[in-house]
PDB file of C-alpha atoms in Angstrom:
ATOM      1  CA  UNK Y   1     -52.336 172.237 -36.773  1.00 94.00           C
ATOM      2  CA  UNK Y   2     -54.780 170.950 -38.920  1.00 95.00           C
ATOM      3  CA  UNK Y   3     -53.226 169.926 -42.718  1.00 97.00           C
ATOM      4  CA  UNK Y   4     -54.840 167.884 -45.795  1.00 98.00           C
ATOM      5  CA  UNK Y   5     -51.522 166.750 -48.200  1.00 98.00           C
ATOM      6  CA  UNK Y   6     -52.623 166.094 -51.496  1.00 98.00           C
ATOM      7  CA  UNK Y   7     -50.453 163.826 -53.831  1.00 98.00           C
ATOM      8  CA  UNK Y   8     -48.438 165.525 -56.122  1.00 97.00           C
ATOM      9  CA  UNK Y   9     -48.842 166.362 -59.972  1.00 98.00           C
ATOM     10  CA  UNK Y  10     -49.631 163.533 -62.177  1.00 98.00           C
ATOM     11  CA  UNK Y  11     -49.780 163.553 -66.210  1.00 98.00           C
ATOM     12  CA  UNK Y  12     -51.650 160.301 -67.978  1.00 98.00           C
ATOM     13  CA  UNK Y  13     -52.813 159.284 -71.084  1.00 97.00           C
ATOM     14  CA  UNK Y  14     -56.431 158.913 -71.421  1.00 97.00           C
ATOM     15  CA  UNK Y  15     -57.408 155.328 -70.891  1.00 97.00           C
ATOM     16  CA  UNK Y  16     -54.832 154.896 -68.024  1.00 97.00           C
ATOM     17  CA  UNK Y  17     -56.094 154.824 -64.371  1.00 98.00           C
ATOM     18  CA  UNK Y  18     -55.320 157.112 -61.400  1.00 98.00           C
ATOM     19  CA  UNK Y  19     -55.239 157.364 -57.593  1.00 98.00           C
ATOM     20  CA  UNK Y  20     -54.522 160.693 -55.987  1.00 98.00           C
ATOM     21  CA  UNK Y  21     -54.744 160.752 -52.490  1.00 98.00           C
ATOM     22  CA  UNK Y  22     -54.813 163.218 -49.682  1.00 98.00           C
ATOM     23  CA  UNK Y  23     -53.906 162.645 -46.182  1.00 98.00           C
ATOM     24  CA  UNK Y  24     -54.936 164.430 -42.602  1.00 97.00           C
ATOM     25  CA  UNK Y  25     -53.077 165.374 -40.095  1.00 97.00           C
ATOM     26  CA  UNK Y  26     -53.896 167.752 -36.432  1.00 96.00           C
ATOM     27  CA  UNK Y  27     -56.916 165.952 -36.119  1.00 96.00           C
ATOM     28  CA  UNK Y  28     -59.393 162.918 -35.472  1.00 96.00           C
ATOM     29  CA  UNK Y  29     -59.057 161.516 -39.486  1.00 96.00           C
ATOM     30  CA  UNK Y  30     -62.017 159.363 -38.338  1.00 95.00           C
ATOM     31  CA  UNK Y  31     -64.424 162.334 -37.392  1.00 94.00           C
ATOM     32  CA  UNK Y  32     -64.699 164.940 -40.037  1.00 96.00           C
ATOM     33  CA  UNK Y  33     -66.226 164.015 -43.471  1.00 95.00           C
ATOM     34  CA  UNK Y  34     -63.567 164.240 -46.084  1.00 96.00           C
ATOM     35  CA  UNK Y  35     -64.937 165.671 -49.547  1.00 96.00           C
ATOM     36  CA  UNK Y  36     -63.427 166.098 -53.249  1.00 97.00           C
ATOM     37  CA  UNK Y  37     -63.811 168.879 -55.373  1.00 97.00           C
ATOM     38  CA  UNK Y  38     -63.102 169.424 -58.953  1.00 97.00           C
ATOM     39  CA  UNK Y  39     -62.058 172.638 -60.310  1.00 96.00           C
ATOM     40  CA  UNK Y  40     -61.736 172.908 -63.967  1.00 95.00           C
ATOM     41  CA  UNK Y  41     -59.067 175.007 -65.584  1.00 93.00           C
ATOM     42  CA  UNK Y  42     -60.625 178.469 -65.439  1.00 90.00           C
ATOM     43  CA  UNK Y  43     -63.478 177.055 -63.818  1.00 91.00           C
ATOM     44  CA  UNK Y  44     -64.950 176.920 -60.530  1.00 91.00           C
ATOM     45  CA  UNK Y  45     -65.719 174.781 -58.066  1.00 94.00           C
ATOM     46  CA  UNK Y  46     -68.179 171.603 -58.303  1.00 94.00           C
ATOM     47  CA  UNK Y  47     -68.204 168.642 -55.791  1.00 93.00           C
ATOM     48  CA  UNK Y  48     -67.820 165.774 -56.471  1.00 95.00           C
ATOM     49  CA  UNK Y  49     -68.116 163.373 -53.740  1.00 94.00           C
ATOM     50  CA  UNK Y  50     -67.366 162.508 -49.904  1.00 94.00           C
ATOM     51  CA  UNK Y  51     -66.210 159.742 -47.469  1.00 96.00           C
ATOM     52  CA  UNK Y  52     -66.399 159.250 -43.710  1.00 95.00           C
ATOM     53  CA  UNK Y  53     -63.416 157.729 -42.590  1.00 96.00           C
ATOM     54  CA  UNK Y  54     -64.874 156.254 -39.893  1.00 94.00           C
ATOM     55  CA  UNK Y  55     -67.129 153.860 -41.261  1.00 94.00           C
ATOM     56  CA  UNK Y  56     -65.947 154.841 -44.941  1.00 94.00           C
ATOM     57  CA  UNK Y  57     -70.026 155.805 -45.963  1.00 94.00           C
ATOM     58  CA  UNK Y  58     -69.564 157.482 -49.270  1.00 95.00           C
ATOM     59  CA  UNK Y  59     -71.714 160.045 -51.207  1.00 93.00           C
ATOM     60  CA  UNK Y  60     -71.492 160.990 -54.827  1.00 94.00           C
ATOM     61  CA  UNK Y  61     -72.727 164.095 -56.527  1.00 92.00           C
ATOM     62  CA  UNK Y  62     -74.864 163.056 -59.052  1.00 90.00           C
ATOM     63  CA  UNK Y  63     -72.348 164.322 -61.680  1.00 91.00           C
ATOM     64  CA  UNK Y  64     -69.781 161.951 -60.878  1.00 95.00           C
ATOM     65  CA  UNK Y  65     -71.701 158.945 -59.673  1.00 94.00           C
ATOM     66  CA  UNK Y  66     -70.621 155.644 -61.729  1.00 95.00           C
ATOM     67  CA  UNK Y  67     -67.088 158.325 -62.528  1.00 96.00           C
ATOM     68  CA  UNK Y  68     -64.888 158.183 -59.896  1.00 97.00           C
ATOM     69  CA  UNK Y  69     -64.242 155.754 -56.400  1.00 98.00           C
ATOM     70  CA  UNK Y  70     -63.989 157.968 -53.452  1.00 97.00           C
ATOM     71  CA  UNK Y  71     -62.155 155.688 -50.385  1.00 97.00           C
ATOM     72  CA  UNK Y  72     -60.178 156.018 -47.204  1.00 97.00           C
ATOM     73  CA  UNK Y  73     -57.641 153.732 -45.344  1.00 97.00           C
ATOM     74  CA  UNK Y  74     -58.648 155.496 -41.801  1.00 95.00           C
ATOM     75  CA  UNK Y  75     -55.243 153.354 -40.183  1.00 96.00           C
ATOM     76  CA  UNK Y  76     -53.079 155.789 -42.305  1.00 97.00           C
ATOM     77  CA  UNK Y  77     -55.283 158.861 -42.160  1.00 97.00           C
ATOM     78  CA  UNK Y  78     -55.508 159.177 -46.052  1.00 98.00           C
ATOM     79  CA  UNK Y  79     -58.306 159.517 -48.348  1.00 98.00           C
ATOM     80  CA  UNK Y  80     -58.226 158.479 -52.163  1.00 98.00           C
ATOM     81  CA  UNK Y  81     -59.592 159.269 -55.611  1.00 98.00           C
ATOM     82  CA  UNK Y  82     -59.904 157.290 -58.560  1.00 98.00           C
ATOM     83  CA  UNK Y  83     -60.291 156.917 -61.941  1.00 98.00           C
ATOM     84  CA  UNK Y  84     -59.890 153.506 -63.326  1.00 97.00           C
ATOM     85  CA  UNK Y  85     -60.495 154.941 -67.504  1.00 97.00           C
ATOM     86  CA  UNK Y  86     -59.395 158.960 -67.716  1.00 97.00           C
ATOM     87  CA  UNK Y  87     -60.555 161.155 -70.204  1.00 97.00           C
ATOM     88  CA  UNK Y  88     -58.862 164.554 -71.429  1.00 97.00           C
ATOM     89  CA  UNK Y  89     -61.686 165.804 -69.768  1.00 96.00           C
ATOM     90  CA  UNK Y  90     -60.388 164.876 -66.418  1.00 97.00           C
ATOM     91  CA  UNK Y  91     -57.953 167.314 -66.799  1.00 98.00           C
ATOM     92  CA  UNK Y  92     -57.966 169.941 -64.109  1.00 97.00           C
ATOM     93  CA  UNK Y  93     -57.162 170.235 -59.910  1.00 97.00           C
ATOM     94  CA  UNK Y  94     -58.413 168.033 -57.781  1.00 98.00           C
ATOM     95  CA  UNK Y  95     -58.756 169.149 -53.897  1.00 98.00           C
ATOM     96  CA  UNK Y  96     -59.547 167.693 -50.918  1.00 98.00           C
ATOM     97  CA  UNK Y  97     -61.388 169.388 -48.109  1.00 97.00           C
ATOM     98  CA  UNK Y  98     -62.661 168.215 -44.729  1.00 96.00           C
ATOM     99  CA  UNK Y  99     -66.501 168.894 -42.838  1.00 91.00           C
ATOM    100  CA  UNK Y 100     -67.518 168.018 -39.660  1.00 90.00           C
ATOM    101  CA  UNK Y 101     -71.010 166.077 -39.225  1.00 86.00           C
ATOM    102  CA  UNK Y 102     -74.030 168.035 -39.282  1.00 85.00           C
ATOM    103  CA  UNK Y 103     -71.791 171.409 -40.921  1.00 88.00           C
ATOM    104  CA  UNK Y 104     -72.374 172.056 -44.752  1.00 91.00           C
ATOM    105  CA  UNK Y 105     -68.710 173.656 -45.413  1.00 94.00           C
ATOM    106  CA  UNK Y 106     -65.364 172.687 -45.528  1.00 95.00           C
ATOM    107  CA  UNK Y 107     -62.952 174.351 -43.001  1.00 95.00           C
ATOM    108  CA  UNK Y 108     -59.956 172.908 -44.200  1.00 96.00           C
ATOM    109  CA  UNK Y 109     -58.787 172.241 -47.849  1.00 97.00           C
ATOM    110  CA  UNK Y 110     -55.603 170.456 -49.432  1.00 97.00           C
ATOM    111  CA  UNK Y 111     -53.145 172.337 -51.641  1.00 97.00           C
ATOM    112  CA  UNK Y 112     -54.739 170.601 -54.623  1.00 97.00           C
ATOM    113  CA  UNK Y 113     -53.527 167.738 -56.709  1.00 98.00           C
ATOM    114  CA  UNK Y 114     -53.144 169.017 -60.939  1.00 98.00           C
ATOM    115  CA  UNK Y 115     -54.349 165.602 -63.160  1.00 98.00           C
ATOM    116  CA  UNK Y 116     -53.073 166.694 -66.643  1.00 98.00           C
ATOM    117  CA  UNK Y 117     -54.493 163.960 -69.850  1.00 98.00           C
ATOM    118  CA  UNK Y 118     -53.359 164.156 -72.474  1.00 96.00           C
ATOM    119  CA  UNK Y 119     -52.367 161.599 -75.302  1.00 94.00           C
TER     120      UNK Y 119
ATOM    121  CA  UNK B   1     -73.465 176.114 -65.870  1.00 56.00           C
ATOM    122  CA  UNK B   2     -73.514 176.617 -61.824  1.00 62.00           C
ATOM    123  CA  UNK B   3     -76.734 176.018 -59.731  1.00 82.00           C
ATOM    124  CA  UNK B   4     -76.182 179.586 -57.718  1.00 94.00           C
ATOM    125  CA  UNK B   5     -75.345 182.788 -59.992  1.00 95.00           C
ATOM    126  CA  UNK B   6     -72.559 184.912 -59.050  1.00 96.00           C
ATOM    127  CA  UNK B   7     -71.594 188.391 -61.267  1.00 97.00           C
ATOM    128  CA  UNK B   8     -68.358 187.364 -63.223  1.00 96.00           C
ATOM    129  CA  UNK B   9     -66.681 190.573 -61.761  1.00 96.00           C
ATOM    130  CA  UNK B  10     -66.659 192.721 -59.397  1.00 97.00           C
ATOM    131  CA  UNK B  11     -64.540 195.723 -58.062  1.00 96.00           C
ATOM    132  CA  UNK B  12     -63.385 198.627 -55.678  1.00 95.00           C
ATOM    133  CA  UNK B  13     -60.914 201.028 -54.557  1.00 96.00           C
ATOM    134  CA  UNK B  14     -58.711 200.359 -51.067  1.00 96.00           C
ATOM    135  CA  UNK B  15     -60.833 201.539 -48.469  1.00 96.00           C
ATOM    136  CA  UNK B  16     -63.935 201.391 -50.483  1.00 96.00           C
ATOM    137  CA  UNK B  17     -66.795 198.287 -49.724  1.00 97.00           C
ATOM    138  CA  UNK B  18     -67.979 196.185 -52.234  1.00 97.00           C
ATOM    139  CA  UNK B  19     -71.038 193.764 -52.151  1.00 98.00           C
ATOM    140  CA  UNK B  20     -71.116 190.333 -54.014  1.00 98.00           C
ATOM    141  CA  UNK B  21     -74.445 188.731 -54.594  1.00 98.00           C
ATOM    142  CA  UNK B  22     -75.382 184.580 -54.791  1.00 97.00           C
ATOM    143  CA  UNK B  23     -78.869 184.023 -56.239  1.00 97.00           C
ATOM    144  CA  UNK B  24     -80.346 180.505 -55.865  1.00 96.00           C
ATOM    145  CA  UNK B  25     -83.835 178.955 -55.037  1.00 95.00           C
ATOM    146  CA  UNK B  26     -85.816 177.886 -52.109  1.00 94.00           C
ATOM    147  CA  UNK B  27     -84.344 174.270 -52.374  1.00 92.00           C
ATOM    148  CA  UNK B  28     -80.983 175.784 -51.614  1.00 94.00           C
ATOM    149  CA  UNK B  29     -79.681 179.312 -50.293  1.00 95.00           C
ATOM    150  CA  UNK B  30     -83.568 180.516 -49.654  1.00 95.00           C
ATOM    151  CA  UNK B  31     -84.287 176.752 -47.921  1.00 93.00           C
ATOM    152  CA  UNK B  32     -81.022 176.704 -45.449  1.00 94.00           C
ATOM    153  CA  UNK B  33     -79.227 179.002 -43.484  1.00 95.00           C
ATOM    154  CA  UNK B  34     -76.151 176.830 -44.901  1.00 95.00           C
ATOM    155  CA  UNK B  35     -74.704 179.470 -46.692  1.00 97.00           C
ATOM    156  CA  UNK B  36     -70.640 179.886 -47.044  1.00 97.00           C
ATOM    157  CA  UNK B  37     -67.799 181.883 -48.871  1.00 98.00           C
ATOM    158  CA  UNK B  38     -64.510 180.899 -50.184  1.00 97.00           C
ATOM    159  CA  UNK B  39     -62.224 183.220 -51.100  1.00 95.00           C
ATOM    160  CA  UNK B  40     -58.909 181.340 -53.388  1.00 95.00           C
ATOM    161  CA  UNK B  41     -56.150 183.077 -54.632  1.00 95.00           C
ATOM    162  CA  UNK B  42     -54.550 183.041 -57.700  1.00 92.00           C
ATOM    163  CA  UNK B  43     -52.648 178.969 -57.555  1.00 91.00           C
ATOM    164  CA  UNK B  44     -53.944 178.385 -53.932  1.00 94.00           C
ATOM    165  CA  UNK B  45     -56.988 176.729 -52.471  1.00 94.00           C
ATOM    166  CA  UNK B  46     -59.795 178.242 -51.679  1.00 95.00           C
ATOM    167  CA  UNK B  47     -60.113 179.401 -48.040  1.00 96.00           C
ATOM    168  CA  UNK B  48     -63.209 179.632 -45.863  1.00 97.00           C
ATOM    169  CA  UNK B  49     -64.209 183.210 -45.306  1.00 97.00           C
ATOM    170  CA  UNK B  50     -68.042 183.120 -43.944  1.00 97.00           C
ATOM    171  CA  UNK B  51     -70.256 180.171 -43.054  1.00 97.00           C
ATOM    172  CA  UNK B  52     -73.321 179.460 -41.953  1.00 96.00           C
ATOM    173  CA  UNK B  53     -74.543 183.071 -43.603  1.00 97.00           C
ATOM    174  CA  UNK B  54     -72.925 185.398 -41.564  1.00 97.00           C
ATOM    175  CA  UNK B  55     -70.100 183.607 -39.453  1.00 97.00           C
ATOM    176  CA  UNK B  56     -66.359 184.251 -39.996  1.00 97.00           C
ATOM    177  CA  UNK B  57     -63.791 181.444 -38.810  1.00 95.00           C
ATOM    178  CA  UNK B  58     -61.603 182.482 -36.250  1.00 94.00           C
ATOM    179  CA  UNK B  59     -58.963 184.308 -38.074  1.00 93.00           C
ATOM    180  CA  UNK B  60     -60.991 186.083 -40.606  1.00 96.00           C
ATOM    181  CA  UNK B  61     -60.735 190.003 -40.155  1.00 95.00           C
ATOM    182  CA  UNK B  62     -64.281 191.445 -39.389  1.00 95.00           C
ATOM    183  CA  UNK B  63     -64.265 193.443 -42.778  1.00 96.00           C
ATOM    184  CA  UNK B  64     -65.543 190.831 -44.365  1.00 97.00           C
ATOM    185  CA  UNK B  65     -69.734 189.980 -43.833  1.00 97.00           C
ATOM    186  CA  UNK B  66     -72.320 187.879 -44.743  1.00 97.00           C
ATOM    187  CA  UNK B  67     -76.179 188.516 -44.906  1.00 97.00           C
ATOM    188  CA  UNK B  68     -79.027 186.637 -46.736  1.00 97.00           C
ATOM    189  CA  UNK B  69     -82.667 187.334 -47.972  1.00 97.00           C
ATOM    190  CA  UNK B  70     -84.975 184.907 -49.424  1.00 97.00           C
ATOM    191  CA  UNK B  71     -82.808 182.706 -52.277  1.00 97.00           C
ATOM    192  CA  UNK B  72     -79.668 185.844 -52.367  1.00 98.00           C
ATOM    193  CA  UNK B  73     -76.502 185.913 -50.175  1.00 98.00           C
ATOM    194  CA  UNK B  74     -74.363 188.282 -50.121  1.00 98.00           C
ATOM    195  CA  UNK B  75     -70.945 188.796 -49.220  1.00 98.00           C
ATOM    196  CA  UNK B  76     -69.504 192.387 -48.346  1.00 98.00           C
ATOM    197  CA  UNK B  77     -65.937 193.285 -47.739  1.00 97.00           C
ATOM    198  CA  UNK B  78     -65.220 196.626 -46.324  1.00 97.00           C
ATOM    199  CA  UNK B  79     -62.478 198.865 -46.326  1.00 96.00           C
ATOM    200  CA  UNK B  80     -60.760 196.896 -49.310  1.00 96.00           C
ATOM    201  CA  UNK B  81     -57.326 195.860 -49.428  1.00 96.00           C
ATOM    202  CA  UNK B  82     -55.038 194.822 -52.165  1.00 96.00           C
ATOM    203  CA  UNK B  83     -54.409 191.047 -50.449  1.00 95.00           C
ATOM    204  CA  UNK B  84     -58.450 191.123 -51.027  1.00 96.00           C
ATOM    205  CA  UNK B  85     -58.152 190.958 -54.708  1.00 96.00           C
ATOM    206  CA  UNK B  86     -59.092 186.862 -55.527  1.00 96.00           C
ATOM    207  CA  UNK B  87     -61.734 184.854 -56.519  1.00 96.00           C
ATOM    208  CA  UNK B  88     -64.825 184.516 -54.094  1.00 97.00           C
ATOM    209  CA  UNK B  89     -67.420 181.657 -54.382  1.00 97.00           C
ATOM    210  CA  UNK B  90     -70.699 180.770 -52.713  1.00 97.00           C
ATOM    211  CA  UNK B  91     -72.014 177.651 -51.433  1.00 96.00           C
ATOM    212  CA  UNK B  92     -74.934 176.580 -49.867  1.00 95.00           C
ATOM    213  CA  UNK B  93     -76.495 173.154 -49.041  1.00 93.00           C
ATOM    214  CA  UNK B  94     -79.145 171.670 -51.027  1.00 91.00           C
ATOM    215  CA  UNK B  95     -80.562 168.706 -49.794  1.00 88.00           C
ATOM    216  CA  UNK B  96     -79.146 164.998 -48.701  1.00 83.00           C
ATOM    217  CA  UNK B  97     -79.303 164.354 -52.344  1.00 80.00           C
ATOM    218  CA  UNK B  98     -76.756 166.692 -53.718  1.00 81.00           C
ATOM    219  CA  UNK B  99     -75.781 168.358 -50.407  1.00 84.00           C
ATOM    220  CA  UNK B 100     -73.505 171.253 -52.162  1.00 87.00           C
ATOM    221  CA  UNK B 101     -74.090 173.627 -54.946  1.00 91.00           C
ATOM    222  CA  UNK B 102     -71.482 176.350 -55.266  1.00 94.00           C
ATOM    223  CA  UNK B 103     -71.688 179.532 -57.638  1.00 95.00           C
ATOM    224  CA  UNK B 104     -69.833 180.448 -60.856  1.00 93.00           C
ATOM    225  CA  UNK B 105     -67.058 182.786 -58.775  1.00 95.00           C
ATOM    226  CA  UNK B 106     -66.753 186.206 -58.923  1.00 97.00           C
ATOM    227  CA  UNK B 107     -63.129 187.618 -59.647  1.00 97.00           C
ATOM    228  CA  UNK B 108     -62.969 190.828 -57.042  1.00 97.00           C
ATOM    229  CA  UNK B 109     -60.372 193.665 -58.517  1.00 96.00           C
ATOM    230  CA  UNK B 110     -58.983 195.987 -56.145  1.00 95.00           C
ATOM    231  CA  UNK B 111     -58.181 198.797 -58.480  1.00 91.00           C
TER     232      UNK B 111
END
């Protein structure tokens, strides 16, 4: 069965850095794309970026370029996200979500990781 | 605001069908037959419902359909059910630069 575990819930002060990560199970980690996706509270969805795992060749949505480091450590099938300077405006969920070469959706999503700032 | 427009809203009885539209351009959902749907409940992630268009994962009960002409999609779910009641967003691929764009969301209400 394919699964993408998220990290849990994190709160932080803004200034403080973060890592939320979001690991793959059920299948080849190194083969599918792994993507992140922002969803704002009462919002909808926006992407931000993605990684291969394989070769870790990483994309960024113009939106979040130069705001986030999208990564993967493919020998423990997990995928990061980081800030290294939040912002209240971080706030919201945070989900994962995998896409095979050559597909433009993502089959599979993690539950979602909440990143709460506040001061 | 999103780069495809969804209606904030839509709604039907059980049984009833009910037709949500994604308008976009010619550099995404009129350029690409990349189209998909997401339907996300209330707390949950959002789920894959339609891709490519008009293609339902395996799993997906055949009530629910895609279609698209020139720069609208459209999703249609027939003979509505009360587990249909969520939020349902578009996506579609818009070039290497920024391959995703997804729409506002449209809050279906099973009434």
């Amino acid at each position: 069965e394919v699964q993408l575990v998220q990290s849990g819930a994190e709160v932080k002060k803004p200034g403080e850095s973060l890592k939320i990560s979001c690991k793959g199970s059920g299948y080849s980690f190194t083969t599918y794309w792994i993507g992140w996706v922002r969803q704002m509270p009462g919002k909808g969805l926006e992407w931000m970026g993605i990684i291969y795992p394989g070769d870790s060749d990483t994309r960024y949505s113009p939106s979040f370029q130069g705001q986030v480091t999208i990564s993967a450590d493919k020998s423990i099938s997990t995928a990061y996200l980081q800030w290294s300077s939040l912002k209240a405006s971080d706030t919201a969920m945070y989900y994962c979500a995998r896409f095979e070469d050559g597909n433009y959706y993502f089959d599979y999503w993690g539950q979602g990781t909440l990143v709460t700032v506040s001061s | 605001q999103s780069a495809l427009t969804q209606p904030p809203s839509a709604s039907g009885s059980p049984g009833q069908s009910v037709t949500i539209s994604c308008t976009g351009t010619s550099s995404d959902v009129g350029g690409y037959n990349y189209v998909s749907w997401y339907h996300q409940h209330p707390g949950k992630a959002p789920k894959l419902m339609i891709y490519e268009v008009s293609k339902r994962p395996s799993g997906v009960p055949d009530r629910f359909s895609g279609s698209k002409s020139g720069n609208t999609a459209s999703l249609t779910v027939s003979g509505l059910q009360a587990e249909d009641e969520a939020d349902y967003y578009c996506s579609s691929y818009a070039g290497s630069d920024n391959p995703w764009v997804f729409g506002g969301g449209t809050k279906l209400t099973v009434l």
